[in-house]
PDB file of C-alpha atoms and ligand atoms in Angstrom:
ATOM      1  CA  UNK A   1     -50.446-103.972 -34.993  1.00  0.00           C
ATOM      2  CA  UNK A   2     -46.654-103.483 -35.623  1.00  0.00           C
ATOM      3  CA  UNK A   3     -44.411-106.464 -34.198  1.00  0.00           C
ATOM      4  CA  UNK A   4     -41.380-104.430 -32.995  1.00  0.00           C
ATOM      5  CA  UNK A   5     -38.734-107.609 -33.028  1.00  0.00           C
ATOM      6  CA  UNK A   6     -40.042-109.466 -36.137  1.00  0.00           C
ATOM      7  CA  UNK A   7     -40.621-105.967 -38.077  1.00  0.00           C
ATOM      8  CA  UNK A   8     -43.928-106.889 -40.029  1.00  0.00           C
ATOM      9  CA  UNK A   9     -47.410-106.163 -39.038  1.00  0.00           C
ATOM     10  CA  UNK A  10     -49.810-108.245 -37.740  1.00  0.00           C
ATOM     11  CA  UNK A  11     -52.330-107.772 -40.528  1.00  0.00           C
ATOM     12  CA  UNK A  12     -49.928-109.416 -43.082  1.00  0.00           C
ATOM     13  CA  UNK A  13     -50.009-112.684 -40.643  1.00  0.00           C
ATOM     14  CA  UNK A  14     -52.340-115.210 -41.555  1.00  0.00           C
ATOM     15  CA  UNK A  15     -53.294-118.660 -39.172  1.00  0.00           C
ATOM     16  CA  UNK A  16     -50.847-121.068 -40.317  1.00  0.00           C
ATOM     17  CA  UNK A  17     -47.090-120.773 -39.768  1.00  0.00           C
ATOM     18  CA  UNK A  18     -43.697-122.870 -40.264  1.00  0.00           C
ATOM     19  CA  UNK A  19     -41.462-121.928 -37.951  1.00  0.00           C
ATOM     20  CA  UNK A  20     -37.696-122.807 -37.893  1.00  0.00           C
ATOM     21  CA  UNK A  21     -34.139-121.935 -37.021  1.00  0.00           C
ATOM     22  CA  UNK A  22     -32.088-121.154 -39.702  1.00  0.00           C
ATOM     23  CA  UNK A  23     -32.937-117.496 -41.732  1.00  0.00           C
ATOM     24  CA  UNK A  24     -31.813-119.496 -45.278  1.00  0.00           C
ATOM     25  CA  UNK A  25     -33.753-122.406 -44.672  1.00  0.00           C
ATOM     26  CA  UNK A  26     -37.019-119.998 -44.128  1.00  0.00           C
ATOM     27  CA  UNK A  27     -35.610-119.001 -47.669  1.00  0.00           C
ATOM     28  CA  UNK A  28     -35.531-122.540 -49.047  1.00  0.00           C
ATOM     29  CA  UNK A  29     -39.102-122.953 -48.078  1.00  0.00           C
ATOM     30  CA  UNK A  30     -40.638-120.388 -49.203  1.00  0.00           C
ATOM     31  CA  UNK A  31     -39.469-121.159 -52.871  1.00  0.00           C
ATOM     32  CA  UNK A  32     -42.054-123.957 -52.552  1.00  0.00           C
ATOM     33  CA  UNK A  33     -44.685-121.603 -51.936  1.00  0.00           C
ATOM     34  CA  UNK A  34     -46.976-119.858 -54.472  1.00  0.00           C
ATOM     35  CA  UNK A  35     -46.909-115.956 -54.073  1.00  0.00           C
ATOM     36  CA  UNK A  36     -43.973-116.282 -52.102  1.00  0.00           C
ATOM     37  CA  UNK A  37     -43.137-112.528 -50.157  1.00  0.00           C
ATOM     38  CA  UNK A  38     -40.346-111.709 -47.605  1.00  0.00           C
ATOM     39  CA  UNK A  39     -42.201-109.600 -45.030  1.00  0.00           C
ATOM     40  CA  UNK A  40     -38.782-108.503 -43.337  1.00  0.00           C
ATOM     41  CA  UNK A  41     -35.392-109.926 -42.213  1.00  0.00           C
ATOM     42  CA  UNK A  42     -34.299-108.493 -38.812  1.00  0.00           C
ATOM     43  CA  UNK A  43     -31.541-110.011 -36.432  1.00  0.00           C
ATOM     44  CA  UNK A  44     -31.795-113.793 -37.254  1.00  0.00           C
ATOM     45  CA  UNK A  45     -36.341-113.495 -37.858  1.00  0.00           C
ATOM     46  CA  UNK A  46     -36.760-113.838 -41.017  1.00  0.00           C
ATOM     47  CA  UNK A  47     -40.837-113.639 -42.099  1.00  0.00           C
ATOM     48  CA  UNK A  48     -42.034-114.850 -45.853  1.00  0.00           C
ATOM     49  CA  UNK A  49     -45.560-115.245 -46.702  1.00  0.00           C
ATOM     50  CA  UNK A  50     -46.783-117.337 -49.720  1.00  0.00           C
ATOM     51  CA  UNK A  51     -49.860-120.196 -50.387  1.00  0.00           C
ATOM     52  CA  UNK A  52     -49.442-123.840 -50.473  1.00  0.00           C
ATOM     53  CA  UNK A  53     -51.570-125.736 -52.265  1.00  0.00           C
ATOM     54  CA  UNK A  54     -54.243-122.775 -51.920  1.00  0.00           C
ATOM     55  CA  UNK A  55     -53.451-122.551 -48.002  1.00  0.00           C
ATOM     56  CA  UNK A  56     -51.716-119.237 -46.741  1.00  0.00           C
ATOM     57  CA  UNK A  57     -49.232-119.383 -44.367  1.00  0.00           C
ATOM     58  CA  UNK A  58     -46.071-117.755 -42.878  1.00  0.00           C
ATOM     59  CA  UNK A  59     -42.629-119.047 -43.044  1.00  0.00           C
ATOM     60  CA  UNK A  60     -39.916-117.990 -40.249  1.00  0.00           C
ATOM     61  CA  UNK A  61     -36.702-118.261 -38.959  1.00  0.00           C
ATOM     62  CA  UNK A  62     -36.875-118.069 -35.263  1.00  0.00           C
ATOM     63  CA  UNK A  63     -32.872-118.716 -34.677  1.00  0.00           C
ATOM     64  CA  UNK A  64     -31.323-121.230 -32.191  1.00  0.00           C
ATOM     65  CA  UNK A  65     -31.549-121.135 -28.172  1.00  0.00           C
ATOM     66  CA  UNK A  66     -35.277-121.025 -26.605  1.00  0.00           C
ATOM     67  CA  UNK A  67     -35.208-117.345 -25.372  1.00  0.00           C
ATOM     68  CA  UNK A  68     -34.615-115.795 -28.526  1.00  0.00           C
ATOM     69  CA  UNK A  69     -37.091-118.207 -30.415  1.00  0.00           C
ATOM     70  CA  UNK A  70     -40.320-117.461 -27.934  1.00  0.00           C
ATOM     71  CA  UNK A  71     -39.652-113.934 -28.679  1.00  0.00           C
ATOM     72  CA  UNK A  72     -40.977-114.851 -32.625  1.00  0.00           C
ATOM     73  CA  UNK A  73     -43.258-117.665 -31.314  1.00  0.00           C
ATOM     74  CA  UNK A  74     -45.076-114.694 -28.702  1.00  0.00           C
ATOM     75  CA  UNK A  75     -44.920-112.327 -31.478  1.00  0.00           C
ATOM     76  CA  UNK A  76     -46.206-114.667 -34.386  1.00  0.00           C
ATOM     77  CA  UNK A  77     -49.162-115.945 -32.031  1.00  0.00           C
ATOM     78  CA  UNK A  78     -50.199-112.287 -31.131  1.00  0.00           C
ATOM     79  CA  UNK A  79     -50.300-111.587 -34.846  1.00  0.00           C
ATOM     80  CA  UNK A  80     -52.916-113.785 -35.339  1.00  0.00           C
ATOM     81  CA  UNK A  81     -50.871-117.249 -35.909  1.00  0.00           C
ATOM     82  CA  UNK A  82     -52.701-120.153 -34.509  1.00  0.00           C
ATOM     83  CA  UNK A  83     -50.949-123.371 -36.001  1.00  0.00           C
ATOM     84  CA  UNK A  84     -47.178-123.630 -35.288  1.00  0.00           C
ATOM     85  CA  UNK A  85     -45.165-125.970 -37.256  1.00  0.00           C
ATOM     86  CA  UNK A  86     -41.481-126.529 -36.039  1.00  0.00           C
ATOM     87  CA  UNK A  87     -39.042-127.897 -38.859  1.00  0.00           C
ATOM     88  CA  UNK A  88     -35.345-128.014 -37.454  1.00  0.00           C
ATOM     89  CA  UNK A  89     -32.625-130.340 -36.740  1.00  0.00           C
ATOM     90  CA  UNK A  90     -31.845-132.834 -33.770  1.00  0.00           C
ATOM     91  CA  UNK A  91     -29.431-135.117 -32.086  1.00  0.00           C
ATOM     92  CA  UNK A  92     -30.993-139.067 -31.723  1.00  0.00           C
ATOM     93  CA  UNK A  93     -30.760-140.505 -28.456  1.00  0.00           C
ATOM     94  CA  UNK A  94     -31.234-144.170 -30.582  1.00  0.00           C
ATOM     95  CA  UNK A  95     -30.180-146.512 -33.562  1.00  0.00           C
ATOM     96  CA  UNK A  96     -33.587-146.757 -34.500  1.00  0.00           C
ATOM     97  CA  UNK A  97     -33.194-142.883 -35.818  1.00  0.00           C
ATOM     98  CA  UNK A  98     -29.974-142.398 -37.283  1.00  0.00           C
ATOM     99  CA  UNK A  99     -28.639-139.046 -39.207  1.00  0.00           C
ATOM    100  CA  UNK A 100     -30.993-139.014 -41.906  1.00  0.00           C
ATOM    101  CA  UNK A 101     -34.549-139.888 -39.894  1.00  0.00           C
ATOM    102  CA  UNK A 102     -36.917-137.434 -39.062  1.00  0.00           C
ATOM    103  CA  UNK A 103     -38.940-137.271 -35.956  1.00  0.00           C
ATOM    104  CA  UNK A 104     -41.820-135.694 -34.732  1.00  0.00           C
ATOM    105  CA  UNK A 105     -41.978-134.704 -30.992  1.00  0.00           C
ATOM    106  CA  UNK A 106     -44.652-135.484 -29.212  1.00  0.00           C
ATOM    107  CA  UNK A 107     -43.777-133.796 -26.039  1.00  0.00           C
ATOM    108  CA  UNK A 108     -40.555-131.631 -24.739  1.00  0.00           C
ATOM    109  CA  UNK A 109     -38.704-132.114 -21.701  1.00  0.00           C
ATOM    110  CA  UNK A 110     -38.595-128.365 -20.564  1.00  0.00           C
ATOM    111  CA  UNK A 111     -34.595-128.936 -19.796  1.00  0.00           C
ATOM    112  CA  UNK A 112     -34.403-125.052 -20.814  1.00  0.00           C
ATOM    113  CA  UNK A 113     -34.373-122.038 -18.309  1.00  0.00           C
ATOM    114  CA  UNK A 114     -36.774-119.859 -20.398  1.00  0.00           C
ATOM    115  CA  UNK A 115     -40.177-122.004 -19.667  1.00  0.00           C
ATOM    116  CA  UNK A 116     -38.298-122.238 -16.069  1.00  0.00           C
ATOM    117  CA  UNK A 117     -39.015-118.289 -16.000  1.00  0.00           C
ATOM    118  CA  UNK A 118     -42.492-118.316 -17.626  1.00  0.00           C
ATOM    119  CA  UNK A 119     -44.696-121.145 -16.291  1.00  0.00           C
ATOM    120  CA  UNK A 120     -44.075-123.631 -12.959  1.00  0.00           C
ATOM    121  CA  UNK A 121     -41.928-126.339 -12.698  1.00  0.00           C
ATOM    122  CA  UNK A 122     -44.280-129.504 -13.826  1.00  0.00           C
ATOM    123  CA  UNK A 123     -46.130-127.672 -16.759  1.00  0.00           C
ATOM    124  CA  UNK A 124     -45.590-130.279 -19.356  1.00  0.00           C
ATOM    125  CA  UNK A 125     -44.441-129.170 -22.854  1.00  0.00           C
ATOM    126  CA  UNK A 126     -46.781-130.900 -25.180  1.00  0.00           C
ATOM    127  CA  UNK A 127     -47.842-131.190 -28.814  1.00  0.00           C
ATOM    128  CA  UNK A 128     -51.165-130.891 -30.504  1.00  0.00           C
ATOM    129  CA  UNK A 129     -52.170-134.259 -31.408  1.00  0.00           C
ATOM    130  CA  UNK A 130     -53.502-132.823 -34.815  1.00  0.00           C
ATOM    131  CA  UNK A 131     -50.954-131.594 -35.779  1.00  0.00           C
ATOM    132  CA  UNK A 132     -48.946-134.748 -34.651  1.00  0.00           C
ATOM    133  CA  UNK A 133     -50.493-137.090 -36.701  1.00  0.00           C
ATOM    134  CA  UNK A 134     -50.756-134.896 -39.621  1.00  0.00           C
ATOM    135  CA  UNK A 135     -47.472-134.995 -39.984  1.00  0.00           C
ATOM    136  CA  UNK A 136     -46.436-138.271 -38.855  1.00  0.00           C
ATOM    137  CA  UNK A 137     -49.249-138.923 -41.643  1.00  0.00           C
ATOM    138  CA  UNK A 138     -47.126-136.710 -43.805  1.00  0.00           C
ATOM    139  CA  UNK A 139     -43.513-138.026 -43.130  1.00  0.00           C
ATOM    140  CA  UNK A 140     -44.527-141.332 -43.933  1.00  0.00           C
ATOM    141  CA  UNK A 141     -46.093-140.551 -47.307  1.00  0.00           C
ATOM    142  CA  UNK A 142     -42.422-139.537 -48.350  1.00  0.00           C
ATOM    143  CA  UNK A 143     -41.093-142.904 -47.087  1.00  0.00           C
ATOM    144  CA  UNK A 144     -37.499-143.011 -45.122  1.00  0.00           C
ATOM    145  CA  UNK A 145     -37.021-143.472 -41.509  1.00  0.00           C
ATOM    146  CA  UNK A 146     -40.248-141.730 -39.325  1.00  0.00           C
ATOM    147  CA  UNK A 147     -39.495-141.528 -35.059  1.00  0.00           C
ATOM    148  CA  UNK A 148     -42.411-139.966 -32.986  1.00  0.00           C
ATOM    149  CA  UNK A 149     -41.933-139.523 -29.173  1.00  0.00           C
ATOM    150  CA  UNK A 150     -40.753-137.359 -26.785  1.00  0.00           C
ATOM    151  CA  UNK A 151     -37.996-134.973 -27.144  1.00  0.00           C
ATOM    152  CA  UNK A 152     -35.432-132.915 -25.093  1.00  0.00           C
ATOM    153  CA  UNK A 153     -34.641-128.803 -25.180  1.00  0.00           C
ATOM    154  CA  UNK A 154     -31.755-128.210 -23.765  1.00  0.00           C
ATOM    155  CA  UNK A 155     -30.033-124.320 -23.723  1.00  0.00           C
ATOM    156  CA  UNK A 156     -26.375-125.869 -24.338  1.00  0.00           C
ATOM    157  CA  UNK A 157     -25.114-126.866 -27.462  1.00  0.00           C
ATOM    158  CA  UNK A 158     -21.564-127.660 -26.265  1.00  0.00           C
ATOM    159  CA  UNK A 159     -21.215-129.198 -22.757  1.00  0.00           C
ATOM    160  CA  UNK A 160     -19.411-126.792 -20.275  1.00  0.00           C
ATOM    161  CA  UNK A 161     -18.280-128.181 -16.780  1.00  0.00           C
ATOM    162  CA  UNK A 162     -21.545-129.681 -15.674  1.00  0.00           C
ATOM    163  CA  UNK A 163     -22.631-133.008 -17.884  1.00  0.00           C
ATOM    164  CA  UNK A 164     -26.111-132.676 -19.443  1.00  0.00           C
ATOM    165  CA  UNK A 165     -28.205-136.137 -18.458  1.00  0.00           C
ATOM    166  CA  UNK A 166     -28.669-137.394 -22.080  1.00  0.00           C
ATOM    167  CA  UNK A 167     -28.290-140.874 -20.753  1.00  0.00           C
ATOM    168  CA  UNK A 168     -31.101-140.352 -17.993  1.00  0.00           C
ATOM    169  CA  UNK A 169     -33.280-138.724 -20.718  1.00  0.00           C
ATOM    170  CA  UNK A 170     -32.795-141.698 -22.948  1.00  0.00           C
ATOM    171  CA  UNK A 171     -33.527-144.129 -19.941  1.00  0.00           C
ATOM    172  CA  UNK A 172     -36.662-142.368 -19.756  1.00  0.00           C
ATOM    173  CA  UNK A 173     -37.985-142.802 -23.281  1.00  0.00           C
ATOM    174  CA  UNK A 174     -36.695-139.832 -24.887  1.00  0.00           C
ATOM    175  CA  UNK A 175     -35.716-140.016 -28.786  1.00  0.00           C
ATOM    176  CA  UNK A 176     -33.889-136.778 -29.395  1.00  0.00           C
ATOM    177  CA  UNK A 177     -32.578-133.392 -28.377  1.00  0.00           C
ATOM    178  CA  UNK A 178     -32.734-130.302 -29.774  1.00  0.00           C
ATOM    179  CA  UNK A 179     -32.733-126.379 -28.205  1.00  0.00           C
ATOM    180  CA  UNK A 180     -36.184-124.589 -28.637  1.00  0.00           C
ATOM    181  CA  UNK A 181     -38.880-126.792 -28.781  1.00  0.00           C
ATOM    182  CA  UNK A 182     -40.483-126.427 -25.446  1.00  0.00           C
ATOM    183  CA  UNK A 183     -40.712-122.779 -25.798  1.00  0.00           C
ATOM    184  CA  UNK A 184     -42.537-123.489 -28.970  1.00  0.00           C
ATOM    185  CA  UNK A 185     -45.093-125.520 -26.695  1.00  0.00           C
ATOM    186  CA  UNK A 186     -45.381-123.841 -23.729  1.00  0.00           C
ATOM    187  CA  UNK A 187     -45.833-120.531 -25.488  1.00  0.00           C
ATOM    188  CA  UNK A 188     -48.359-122.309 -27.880  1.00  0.00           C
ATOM    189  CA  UNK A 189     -50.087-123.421 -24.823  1.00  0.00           C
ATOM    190  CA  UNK A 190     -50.115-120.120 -22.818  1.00  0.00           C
ATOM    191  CA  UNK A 191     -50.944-118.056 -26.168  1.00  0.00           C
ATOM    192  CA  UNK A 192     -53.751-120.164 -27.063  1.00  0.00           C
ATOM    193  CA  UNK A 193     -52.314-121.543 -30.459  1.00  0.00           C
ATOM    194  CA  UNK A 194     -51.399-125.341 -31.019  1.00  0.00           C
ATOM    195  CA  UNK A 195     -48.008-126.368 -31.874  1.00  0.00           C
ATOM    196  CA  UNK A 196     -45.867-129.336 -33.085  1.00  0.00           C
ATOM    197  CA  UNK A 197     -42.642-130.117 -34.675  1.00  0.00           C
ATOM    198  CA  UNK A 198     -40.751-132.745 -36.931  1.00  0.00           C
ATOM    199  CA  UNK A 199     -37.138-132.980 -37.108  1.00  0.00           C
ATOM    200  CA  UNK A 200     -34.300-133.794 -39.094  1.00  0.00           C
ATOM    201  CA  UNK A 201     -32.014-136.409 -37.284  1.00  0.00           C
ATOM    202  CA  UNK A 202     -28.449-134.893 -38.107  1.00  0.00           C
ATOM    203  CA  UNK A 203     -26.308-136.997 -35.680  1.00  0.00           C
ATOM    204  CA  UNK A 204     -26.375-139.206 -32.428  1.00  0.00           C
ATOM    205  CA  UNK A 205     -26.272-137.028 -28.796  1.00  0.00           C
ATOM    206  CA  UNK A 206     -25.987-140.390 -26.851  1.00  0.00           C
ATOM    207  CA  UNK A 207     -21.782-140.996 -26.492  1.00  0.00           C
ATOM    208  CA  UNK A 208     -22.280-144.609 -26.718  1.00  0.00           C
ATOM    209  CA  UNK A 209     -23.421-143.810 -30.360  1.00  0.00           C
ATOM    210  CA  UNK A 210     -21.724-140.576 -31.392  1.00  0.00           C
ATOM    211  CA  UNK A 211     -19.441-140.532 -34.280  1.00  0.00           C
ATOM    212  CA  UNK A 212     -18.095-137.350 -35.328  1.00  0.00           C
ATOM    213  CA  UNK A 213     -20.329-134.712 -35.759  1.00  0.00           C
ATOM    214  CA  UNK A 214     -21.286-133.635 -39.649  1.00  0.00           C
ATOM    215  CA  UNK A 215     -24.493-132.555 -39.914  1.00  0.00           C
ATOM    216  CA  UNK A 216     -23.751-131.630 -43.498  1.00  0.00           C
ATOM    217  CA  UNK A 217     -24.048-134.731 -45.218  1.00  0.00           C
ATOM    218  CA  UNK A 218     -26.879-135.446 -47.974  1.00  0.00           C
ATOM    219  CA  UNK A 219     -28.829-137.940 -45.742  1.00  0.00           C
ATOM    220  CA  UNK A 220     -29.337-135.032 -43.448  1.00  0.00           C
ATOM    221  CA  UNK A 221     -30.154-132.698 -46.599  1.00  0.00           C
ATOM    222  CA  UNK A 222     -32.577-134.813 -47.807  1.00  0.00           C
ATOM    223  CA  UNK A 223     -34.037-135.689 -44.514  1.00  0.00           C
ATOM    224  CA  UNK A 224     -34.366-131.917 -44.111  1.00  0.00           C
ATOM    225  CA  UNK A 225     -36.212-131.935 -47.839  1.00  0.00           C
ATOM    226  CA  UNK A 226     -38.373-134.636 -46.451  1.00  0.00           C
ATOM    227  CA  UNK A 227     -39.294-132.886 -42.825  1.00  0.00           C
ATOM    228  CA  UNK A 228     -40.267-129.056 -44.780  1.00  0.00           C
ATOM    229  CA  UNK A 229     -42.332-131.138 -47.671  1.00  0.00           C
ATOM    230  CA  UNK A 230     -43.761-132.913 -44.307  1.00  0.00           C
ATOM    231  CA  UNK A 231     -44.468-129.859 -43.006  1.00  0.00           C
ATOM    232  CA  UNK A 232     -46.011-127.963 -46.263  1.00  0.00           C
ATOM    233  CA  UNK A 233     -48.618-131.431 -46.371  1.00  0.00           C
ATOM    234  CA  UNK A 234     -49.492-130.750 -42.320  1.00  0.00           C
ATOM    235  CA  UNK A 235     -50.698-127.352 -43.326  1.00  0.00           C
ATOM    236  CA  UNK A 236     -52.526-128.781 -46.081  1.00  0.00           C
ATOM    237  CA  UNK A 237     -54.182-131.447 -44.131  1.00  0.00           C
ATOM    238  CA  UNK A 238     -54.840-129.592 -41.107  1.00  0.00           C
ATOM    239  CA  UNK A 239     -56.320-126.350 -42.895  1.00  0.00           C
ATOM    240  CA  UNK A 240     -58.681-128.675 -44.486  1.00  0.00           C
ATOM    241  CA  UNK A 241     -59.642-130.215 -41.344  1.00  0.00           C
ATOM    242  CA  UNK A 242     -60.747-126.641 -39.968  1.00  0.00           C
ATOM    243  CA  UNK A 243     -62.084-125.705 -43.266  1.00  0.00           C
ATOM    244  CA  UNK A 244     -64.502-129.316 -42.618  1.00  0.00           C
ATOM    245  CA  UNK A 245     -65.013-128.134 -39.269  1.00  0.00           C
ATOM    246  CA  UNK A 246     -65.871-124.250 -39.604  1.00  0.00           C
ATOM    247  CA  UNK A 247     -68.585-125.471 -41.987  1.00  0.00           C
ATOM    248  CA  UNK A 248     -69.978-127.980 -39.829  1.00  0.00           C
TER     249      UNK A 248
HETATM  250  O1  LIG B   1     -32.460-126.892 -32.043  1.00  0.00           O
HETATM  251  C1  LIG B   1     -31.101-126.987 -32.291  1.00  0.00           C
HETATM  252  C2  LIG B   1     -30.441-125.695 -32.651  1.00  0.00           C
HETATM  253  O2  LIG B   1     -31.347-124.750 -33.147  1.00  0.00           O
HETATM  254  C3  LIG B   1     -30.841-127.902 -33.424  1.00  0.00           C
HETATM  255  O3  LIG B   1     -29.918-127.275 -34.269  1.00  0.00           O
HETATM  256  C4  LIG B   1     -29.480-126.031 -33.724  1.00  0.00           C
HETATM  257  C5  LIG B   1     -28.074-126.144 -33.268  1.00  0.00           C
HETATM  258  O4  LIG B   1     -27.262-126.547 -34.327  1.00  0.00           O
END
């Protein structure tokens, strides 16, 4: 089957994917993989396909907002894809995970209108707790600051006229914000596949901490480092559990 948005075909799509924003960081992953292959580049999905540690699986960049990013999500799970790992960036709603943490997200509030226009209001956005502890397993093996809770996806990156309730959020136990994460999990969930993500702290979204915003500082590089070897050790671990189980 021929995926008309991500340009590759479905047979080239194996179970396990890592999914994340940026088109060059799909690039910067994949030169950790064996056999590494770029499938195609179109608009800002960008597909690679290598093997990791004997495990195949597909790298791509699913861009930033959740509309545009469920369009690779839909087409990734109805080529097969059954595992979706997230890598990306996020703001911290806390001290506890400064720029430089990572965090894996447990659950997104579905503060986005695309899951508004796909699924009812109350449909919770939730990880699978597999993949969850696989790779808040795998985070901590690498050492540095490891979150895990509940996250935000918001559609705004920039505030316009109406505030965005980071402070409520925060009240209610949310670590961090980011913009296509409950897409990835409501899609995930509707589709079939399981889903989770682990994120790169790259600055605070709560005013009370906010400095200036530089996300391009080398405790966010490294943290980024940290989240895609994170991610690469999930697969790993998690293909191995199924490999366990199938034989069982
Ligand atoms: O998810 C957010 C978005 O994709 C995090 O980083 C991007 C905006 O800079």
């Amino acid at each position: 089957m021929y995926l008309p948005i991500l340009q590759i075909q479905s047979e080239d799509i194996p179970e396990y994917a890592i999914v994340c924003g940026d088109p060059r960081r799909a690039e910067v992953i994949s030169r950790k993989l064996e056999n590494a292959r770029e499938l195609a580049f179109a608009r800002e999905y960008r597909t690679f396909v290598g093997d990791y540690q004997g495990v195949r699986l597909a790298v791509v960049s699913h861009g930033v907002g959740s509309p545009g990013a469920a369009i690779c999500f839909e087409e990734l799970i109805r080529a097969g894809a059954k595992t979706l790992i997230r890598v990306g960036t996020a703001g911290s709603y806390s001290a506890q995970t400064p720029a430089g943490s990572l965090i894996v997200s447990t659950a997104a509030v579905r503060a986005d209108g695309l899951t508004r226009s796909i699924v009812p209001d109350g449909f919770p956005a939730v990880a699978d707790s597999r993949i969850v502890e696989a790779l808040d397993a795998s985070a901590r093996e690498l050492g540095g600051v490891v979150g895990r809770g509940i996250t935000v996806t918001v559609d705004a990156f920039f505030e316009g006229a109406l505030d965005i309730p980071h402070k409520t959020y925060k009240k209610a136990g949310a670590i961090g914000v980011e913009m296509e994460i409950a897409a990835l999990y409501v899609v995930a969930s509707l589709r079939g596949a399981r889903a989770g993500a682990i994120l790169a702290v790259d600055g605070y979204a709560d005013a009370d901490l906010a400095a200036e915003y530089d996300p391009h500082t080398d405790a966010v590089a490294q943290a980024v480092e940290r989240e895609i070897e994170a991610a690469l050790r999930a697969v790993a671990k998690l293909a191995e559990q199924d490999a366990k189980a199938s034989a069982e």
